[in-house]
Each structure stands twice: as structure tokens, then as C-alpha cells.
Amino acid sequence: MKNALITGITGQDGSYLAELLLEKGYNVYGIWRRKATVDYGNIAHLKERITLIYGDMTDPVSLISAMKISQADEVYNLAAQSFVSTSWDTPIATADINAVGVTNMLEAIRIVKPEAKFYQASTSEMFGLVQETPQTEKTPFYPRSPYGIAKLYGHWITKNYRESYGMFACSGILFNHESERRGLEFVTRKITDAAARISLGLQDCVELGNLDAKRDWGHSKDYVKAMWLMLQQDSPDDYVIATNETRTVREFAETAFRCVGIDVEWQGVGVDEIGVNKADGKTIVKINPEFFRPAEVDFLLGNPEKAEKILKWKREISFAELVERMVENDVAHIKSEKK
């Protein structure tokens, strides 16, 4: 029976990964931060089946302790300041967690159990101002946010420890992946929650930023399988995990509203654009310039050919199903709240 240690276990990916590893018979340990109020996040239903260890990515001593307690055979580093917009407000904290924190975790592994396998959650945001399309493992990086820059450090330090110390260290360059467990601050969940509330008469409209930004969206449950597969290989390497399909934020909104029976008609241009409910002519989507990034990432499209060939990985949940699952979950959640 293997031991696995997950940082960021209470988040979207952490919870799906914990479920996957438990199904495969692992002893699962998770690092979480001490808070004034206990918050299990997305793992409340798993808390009796996993072992939680207090720790922090900015505190190397706590990570060394977590490695000693867990004696992890596999370490999955999913902890991060994960919201791109917030990285402009807290650039130093983002760097401490997303960049230096990776080094802290790698050092803890190297000191306690250097034979342990390590997974680093890299991101398509490292491509930023894209240099080629689609993006692959060989595409040059050009990050456009403190988040992307910090993640790029984490990506390269992982590669450096692999080459310098012979550690089994992999990076998964994951493109956008969402789910019913996505936080409300993210645009995808903001849209599906708004679609649910508007359909139930609890909200009039939703304000969004750049509707033309294009992303390669998949489901988190599919993507955590790729994380696990990377650490089951004979040798470590880095992989792009994506769907090879791209959609605009506008398309995501249209799909979400369609799930609740609302057809959106777009009127105006740029910041004056609005989305109108065809049925009654009411404005349900407005553009708010405050939600535009200082430096936009306009287009992301990943080629997962290497992962499909070597890892035998394949996404199973389509874009339409992803959005439908999110909307249905939000509708059910809101109805439950009303009761």
C-alpha cells in the first residue's frame, strides 16, 4: 500500500485526486493550513478516510515534518495562490507560495525521502503571450501575470531538481480545468452560478470581463488522472494536459445559460456589449472593465499528443458536459439553500 501526500488537498484538484488515490488503495495524507475556523473545503466527505497534517508552503520545517509523518511514496504539489487576478494584488505572497514554496517542498523530499516521486502543478498561464499554436511541451514560455511568472519558477525548479539530484520530479502543464467544485471567484463558476440564480429569479444579471478570451477547458476529474499517470512511469518527464479545443468566455456563458433554457443575444461592441435574454429582452450579462486583466492572455490551446501517446491518457468529459454538470450542481445547491 503506497503513501501519498497532497498539498492543496482541500481545493478542487486536491479533492478529486484524493478520491482517485483512495480508490486505488493509497494511504492519503494532506497538508492544510491552520485557520481560526476549521474548513474542510471540498474534502468534508473524505475527512474520516485521510490524514491531515498542518503545514504551510512558506514554512520548510512544517513540510519536512509532513514528509516524516507521511513517509510519502508520491507527493502531489497542488497548493498555490491559484487566482490569477489576485496575483497582481499580492505579487510577493504569490511568489512565496507558488515559486519558493515548490523549492521548499522539493527540499523536504530531498532531505527526508529522496526516492519519493514528485508532481508539480504547472499551468498553461506560463505560455501567456503565446509564441505558437497549439502549445506543446516545447513551446517557449511568455507569462503575463505574477501568477504565471511564479508558476514558471516552480516549473523550472522542478526540472532543475530532476536533473541535478536525479529525483523523480514531473510537471503537468495543465490547461484550464473546471468542475462543480470550482471556487466562485473563477469566471467559469461565476457564470454557472449566475445562470442558476437568474433562472431561479434570484439575480438579474452578471458582470464579466473580456468575453473574447479563449481557453482550452476540461474537467478536473479527468486531469487528476493524468497527474497520477505521470508518477507511474519508468522515468520522469513533463506533459501538457489539455483538450486541443478552445472556446471563448462568451461561448462558455452561452452554453451555461442554454442549460437553464435561456438563449443569449449579444448587442453592442467592446465594453458596451451586453447579453440579452431573447425571451424577455432583459439584460443578463454586462461588461465591467474592472474585470479585465492588466496584461491579458488572449488565446490558449494545448496539444496533449505526448500525454495521450505515453501516458495513454484521454479526456472523457466533453466541454458541453462540463458546463452542464456545473450548472446542474449550482441549481441544485441554490434550491437546497432556499429550502
Coordinates of C-alpha atoms in Angstrom, one line a residue:
M1 CA 0.0 0.0 0.0
K2 CA 1.5 3.3 -1.1
N3 CA 1.5 6.6 0.9
A4 CA 0.6 9.8 -1.0
L5 CA 1.0 13.4 0.3
I6 CA -1.2 16.1 -1.3
T7 CA -0.6 19.8 -0.8
G8 CA -3.7 21.9 -1.5
I9 CA -5.9 18.9 -0.7
T10 CA -9.0 20.9 0.2
G11 CA -9.2 22.5 -3.3
Q12 CA -10.8 21.3 -6.5
D13 CA -8.0 19.2 -7.8
G14 CA -6.9 18.0 -4.4
S15 CA -10.3 16.6 -3.6
Y16 CA -10.7 14.7 -6.9
L17 CA -7.1 13.4 -6.6
A18 CA -7.7 12.2 -3.0
E19 CA -10.8 10.3 -4.2
L20 CA -8.8 8.7 -7.0
L21 CA -5.9 7.6 -4.8
L22 CA -8.3 6.2 -2.1
E23 CA -10.0 4.2 -4.8
K24 CA -6.6 2.8 -5.8
G25 CA -5.8 1.8 -2.2
Y26 CA -3.4 4.5 -1.2
N27 CA -2.9 5.9 2.3
V28 CA -3.7 9.6 1.7
Y29 CA -2.2 12.4 3.7
G30 CA -3.0 16.0 3.1
I31 CA -1.3 19.3 4.1
W32 CA -3.6 22.1 5.2
R33 CA -3.2 25.4 6.9
R34 CA -4.4 26.1 10.4
K35 CA -7.3 28.6 10.4
A36 CA -9.4 30.2 13.1
T37 CA -12.4 28.2 11.8
V38 CA -12.0 24.7 10.6
D39 CA -12.8 24.5 6.9
Y40 CA -12.6 21.1 5.1
G41 CA -13.4 22.7 1.8
N42 CA -14.0 20.0 -0.8
I43 CA -12.9 17.1 1.3
A44 CA -15.5 17.2 4.1
H45 CA -16.9 13.8 2.8
L46 CA -13.4 12.3 3.0
K47 CA -12.1 13.6 6.3
E48 CA -12.5 10.2 8.1
R49 CA -10.5 8.4 5.3
I50 CA -7.5 10.7 5.1
T51 CA -4.8 12.0 7.5
L52 CA -4.5 15.8 7.6
I53 CA -1.2 17.5 8.6
Y54 CA -0.9 21.1 9.5
G55 CA 1.7 22.8 7.3
D56 CA 2.4 25.8 5.0
M57 CA 4.3 26.0 1.7
T58 CA 6.2 29.0 3.1
D59 CA 7.4 27.1 6.2
P60 CA 10.1 24.5 5.2
V61 CA 10.1 23.0 8.7
S62 CA 6.4 22.1 8.5
L63 CA 7.0 20.4 5.1
I64 CA 9.9 18.4 6.4
S65 CA 7.7 17.3 9.3
A66 CA 4.9 16.4 6.9
M67 CA 7.3 14.2 4.9
K68 CA 8.5 12.4 8.1
I69 CA 4.9 11.8 9.2
S70 CA 3.6 10.6 5.9
Q71 CA 6.7 8.8 4.6
A72 CA 5.1 9.6 1.2
D73 CA 6.0 7.5 -1.8
E74 CA 4.3 10.1 -4.0
V75 CA 4.0 13.8 -3.4
Y76 CA 1.5 15.9 -5.4
N77 CA 2.1 19.7 -5.0
L78 CA -1.3 21.3 -5.8
A79 CA -1.0 24.1 -3.2
A80 CA -1.0 27.6 -4.7
Q81 CA -2.3 31.1 -4.7
S82 CA -4.5 30.0 -7.6
F83 CA -6.4 33.1 -8.7
V84 CA -4.6 35.0 -11.5
S85 CA -6.3 38.3 -10.8
T86 CA -5.3 38.2 -7.1
S87 CA -1.7 37.8 -8.1
W88 CA -1.5 41.5 -9.1
D89 CA -2.8 42.4 -5.7
T90 CA -0.5 40.1 -3.8
P91 CA 2.5 39.5 -6.1
I92 CA 5.0 38.8 -3.3
A93 CA 2.8 36.3 -1.5
T94 CA 2.0 34.7 -4.8
A95 CA 5.8 34.3 -5.4
D96 CA 6.4 32.9 -1.9
I97 CA 3.7 30.2 -2.3
N98 CA 3.8 29.4 -6.0
A99 CA 7.5 29.7 -6.6
V100 CA 9.7 29.4 -3.4
G101 CA 7.1 27.0 -1.9
V102 CA 7.9 24.5 -4.6
T103 CA 11.6 24.6 -3.7
N104 CA 10.6 24.2 0.0
M105 CA 8.7 21.0 -0.9
L106 CA 11.4 19.6 -3.1
E107 CA 14.0 20.2 -0.3
A108 CA 11.8 18.5 2.2
I109 CA 11.6 15.4 -0.1
R110 CA 15.3 15.5 -0.8
I111 CA 16.1 15.6 3.0
V112 CA 13.6 13.0 4.2
K113 CA 12.9 10.6 1.3
P114 CA 14.7 11.5 -1.9
E115 CA 13.3 8.4 -3.7
A116 CA 9.8 9.7 -3.4
K117 CA 8.1 10.8 -6.7
F118 CA 7.1 14.4 -7.0
Y119 CA 4.3 16.0 -9.1
Q120 CA 4.3 19.8 -9.7
A121 CA 1.1 21.5 -10.9
S122 CA 2.3 23.8 -13.7
T123 CA -0.1 25.8 -15.8
S124 CA -0.9 27.0 -19.3
E125 CA -0.6 30.6 -17.9
M126 CA 3.1 30.1 -18.3
F127 CA 2.6 30.4 -22.1
G128 CA 0.8 33.8 -21.7
L129 CA 1.5 35.7 -24.8
V130 CA 1.6 32.5 -26.9
Q131 CA 4.5 32.0 -29.2
E132 CA 2.9 29.2 -31.2
T133 CA -0.4 27.4 -31.6
P134 CA -1.2 24.9 -30.3
Q135 CA 1.1 25.0 -27.3
T136 CA 3.2 21.9 -26.6
E137 CA 5.9 20.9 -24.2
K138 CA 8.4 22.6 -26.5
T139 CA 6.6 25.9 -26.8
P140 CA 8.6 28.9 -25.4
F141 CA 7.1 30.4 -22.3
Y142 CA 5.9 34.1 -22.0
P143 CA 3.9 34.5 -18.8
R144 CA 1.8 37.7 -18.4
S145 CA 0.9 37.8 -14.7
P146 CA 2.7 37.4 -11.3
Y147 CA 0.8 34.1 -11.1
G148 CA 2.2 32.8 -14.4
I149 CA 5.7 34.0 -13.6
A150 CA 5.7 32.4 -10.1
K151 CA 4.4 29.2 -11.7
L152 CA 7.2 29.2 -14.2
Y153 CA 9.8 29.3 -11.4
G154 CA 8.1 26.3 -9.9
H155 CA 8.2 24.5 -13.2
W156 CA 11.9 25.2 -13.8
I157 CA 13.0 24.4 -10.2
T158 CA 11.2 21.0 -10.6
K159 CA 13.1 20.3 -13.8
N160 CA 16.4 21.5 -12.1
Y161 CA 16.0 19.1 -9.1
R162 CA 15.3 16.3 -11.5
E163 CA 18.4 17.0 -13.5
S164 CA 20.7 18.0 -10.5
Y165 CA 19.7 15.3 -7.9
G166 CA 18.2 12.6 -10.1
M167 CA 14.8 13.0 -8.4
F168 CA 11.7 11.6 -9.9
A169 CA 10.1 15.0 -10.4
C170 CA 7.4 15.8 -13.0
S171 CA 5.4 18.9 -14.1
G172 CA 2.0 18.7 -15.5
I173 CA 1.3 21.8 -17.7
L174 CA -2.4 21.7 -17.2
F175 CA -4.7 23.9 -19.2
N176 CA -7.8 25.4 -17.7
H177 CA -9.9 22.7 -16.0
E178 CA -13.1 23.3 -14.1
S179 CA -15.7 21.4 -12.1
E180 CA -18.6 21.6 -9.8
R181 CA -16.1 22.2 -7.0
R182 CA -14.5 25.3 -8.6
G183 CA -14.4 28.4 -6.4
L184 CA -16.9 31.2 -7.0
E185 CA -14.2 33.7 -7.8
F186 CA -13.3 32.0 -11.0
V187 CA -15.1 33.2 -14.1
T188 CA -16.5 29.8 -15.1
R189 CA -18.2 29.2 -11.7
K190 CA -19.2 32.8 -11.6
I191 CA -21.1 32.2 -14.9
T192 CA -22.7 28.9 -13.9
D193 CA -23.8 30.2 -10.5
A194 CA -25.3 33.3 -12.2
A195 CA -27.1 31.3 -14.8
A196 CA -28.6 29.2 -12.0
R197 CA -29.6 32.2 -9.9
I198 CA -31.0 34.2 -12.9
S199 CA -33.1 31.2 -14.0
L200 CA -34.5 30.9 -10.4
G201 CA -35.3 34.6 -10.2
L202 CA -32.7 35.3 -7.6
Q203 CA -30.4 37.5 -9.6
D204 CA -30.9 40.0 -12.5
C205 CA -27.5 39.9 -14.4
V206 CA -23.9 39.0 -14.1
E207 CA -20.9 41.3 -14.8
L208 CA -17.9 39.8 -16.8
G209 CA -14.7 41.0 -18.2
N210 CA -13.1 40.0 -21.6
L211 CA -15.6 37.9 -23.4
D212 CA -13.2 37.2 -26.3
A213 CA -10.5 35.5 -24.2
K214 CA -10.1 31.9 -25.5
R215 CA -9.4 29.0 -23.2
D216 CA -8.9 25.2 -23.5
W217 CA -11.4 23.9 -20.9
G218 CA -11.5 20.4 -19.5
H219 CA -12.8 18.7 -16.3
S220 CA -10.7 18.4 -13.2
K221 CA -11.7 14.8 -12.7
D222 CA -10.1 13.9 -16.0
Y223 CA -7.0 15.9 -15.3
V224 CA -6.1 14.4 -11.9
K225 CA -5.9 11.0 -13.6
A226 CA -3.1 12.5 -15.7
M227 CA -1.2 13.6 -12.5
W228 CA -1.3 10.0 -11.2
L229 CA -0.3 8.5 -14.5
M230 CA 2.8 10.7 -14.7
L231 CA 4.1 9.2 -11.4
Q232 CA 3.5 5.7 -12.6
Q233 CA 6.0 5.9 -15.5
D234 CA 9.5 4.4 -15.5
S235 CA 11.1 7.9 -15.9
P236 CA 10.0 11.4 -15.0
D237 CA 9.0 14.0 -17.6
D238 CA 6.8 17.0 -18.2
Y239 CA 3.4 16.8 -20.1
V240 CA 0.8 19.2 -21.5
I241 CA -2.7 18.1 -20.4
A242 CA -5.4 19.7 -22.5
T243 CA -8.3 19.0 -24.8
N244 CA -7.0 20.6 -28.0
E245 CA -10.2 22.6 -28.2
T246 CA -10.6 26.3 -27.5
R247 CA -13.7 28.3 -26.5
T248 CA -14.3 32.0 -25.7
V249 CA -15.8 33.2 -22.4
R250 CA -18.8 34.3 -24.5
E251 CA -19.3 30.7 -25.7
F252 CA -19.0 29.4 -22.1
A253 CA -21.7 31.9 -21.0
E254 CA -24.0 30.9 -23.9
T255 CA -23.6 27.2 -23.1
A256 CA -24.3 27.8 -19.4
F257 CA -27.5 29.9 -20.0
R258 CA -28.7 27.3 -22.6
C259 CA -28.6 24.7 -19.8
V260 CA -31.3 26.6 -17.9
G261 CA -33.3 27.3 -21.0
I262 CA -32.1 30.9 -21.7
D263 CA -30.9 31.9 -25.2
V264 CA -28.5 34.9 -25.1
E265 CA -28.4 37.5 -27.8
W266 CA -25.4 39.8 -27.9
Q267 CA -25.7 43.5 -28.5
G268 CA -23.1 46.3 -28.7
V269 CA -19.3 46.2 -29.0
G270 CA -16.4 46.0 -26.5
V271 CA -17.1 47.4 -23.0
D272 CA -20.6 48.4 -24.2
E273 CA -21.6 44.8 -25.1
I274 CA -24.5 43.2 -23.3
G275 CA -26.1 39.8 -23.3
V276 CA -29.9 39.9 -23.6
N277 CA -32.3 37.1 -22.8
K278 CA -34.1 36.6 -26.1
A279 CA -37.3 35.6 -24.3
D280 CA -38.0 38.8 -22.5
G281 CA -35.3 41.3 -23.7
K282 CA -33.8 41.7 -20.3
T283 CA -30.0 42.3 -19.9
I284 CA -28.5 39.3 -18.2
V285 CA -24.8 39.9 -19.0
K286 CA -22.9 43.2 -18.7
I287 CA -19.2 44.0 -19.4
N288 CA -17.3 45.5 -16.5
P289 CA -13.8 46.9 -17.4
E290 CA -12.7 46.3 -13.8
F291 CA -12.6 42.5 -14.6
F292 CA -10.1 43.0 -17.4
R293 CA -6.5 41.9 -16.6
P294 CA -3.7 44.5 -16.8
A295 CA -2.0 42.1 -19.3
E296 CA -4.4 39.8 -21.0
V297 CA -3.8 36.2 -22.1
D298 CA -5.9 36.1 -25.2
F299 CA -5.6 32.6 -26.5
L300 CA -4.7 29.2 -25.0
L301 CA -4.9 25.9 -26.9
G302 CA -2.9 22.8 -25.7
N303 CA -1.8 19.8 -27.7
P304 CA -2.0 16.7 -25.4
E305 CA -0.5 14.3 -28.0
K306 CA 2.5 13.4 -25.9
A307 CA 0.3 12.6 -22.8
E308 CA -2.1 10.6 -25.0
K309 CA 0.7 8.6 -26.5
I310 CA 3.0 7.9 -23.5
L311 CA 0.6 8.1 -20.6
K312 CA -2.4 6.6 -22.5
W313 CA -4.4 9.5 -21.1
K314 CA -7.6 10.7 -22.7
R315 CA -10.1 13.2 -21.5
E316 CA -13.6 11.7 -21.1
I317 CA -15.8 14.7 -20.1
S318 CA -16.7 17.0 -23.0
F319 CA -17.0 20.8 -22.8
A320 CA -20.8 20.6 -23.1
E321 CA -21.0 18.0 -20.3
L322 CA -18.6 20.0 -18.1
V323 CA -20.7 23.1 -18.3
E324 CA -23.9 21.2 -17.8
R325 CA -22.6 19.4 -14.7
M326 CA -21.5 22.8 -13.2
V327 CA -24.9 24.4 -13.9
E328 CA -26.9 21.5 -12.6
N329 CA -24.9 21.4 -9.5
D330 CA -25.4 25.1 -8.9
V331 CA -29.1 24.9 -9.5
A332 CA -29.4 22.0 -7.0
H333 CA -27.2 23.8 -4.5
I334 CA -29.2 27.0 -4.7
K335 CA -32.5 25.2 -4.4
S336 CA -31.2 23.4 -1.3
E337 CA -30.2 26.8 0.2
K338 CA -33.6 28.2 -0.4
K339 CA -35.2 25.3 1.4

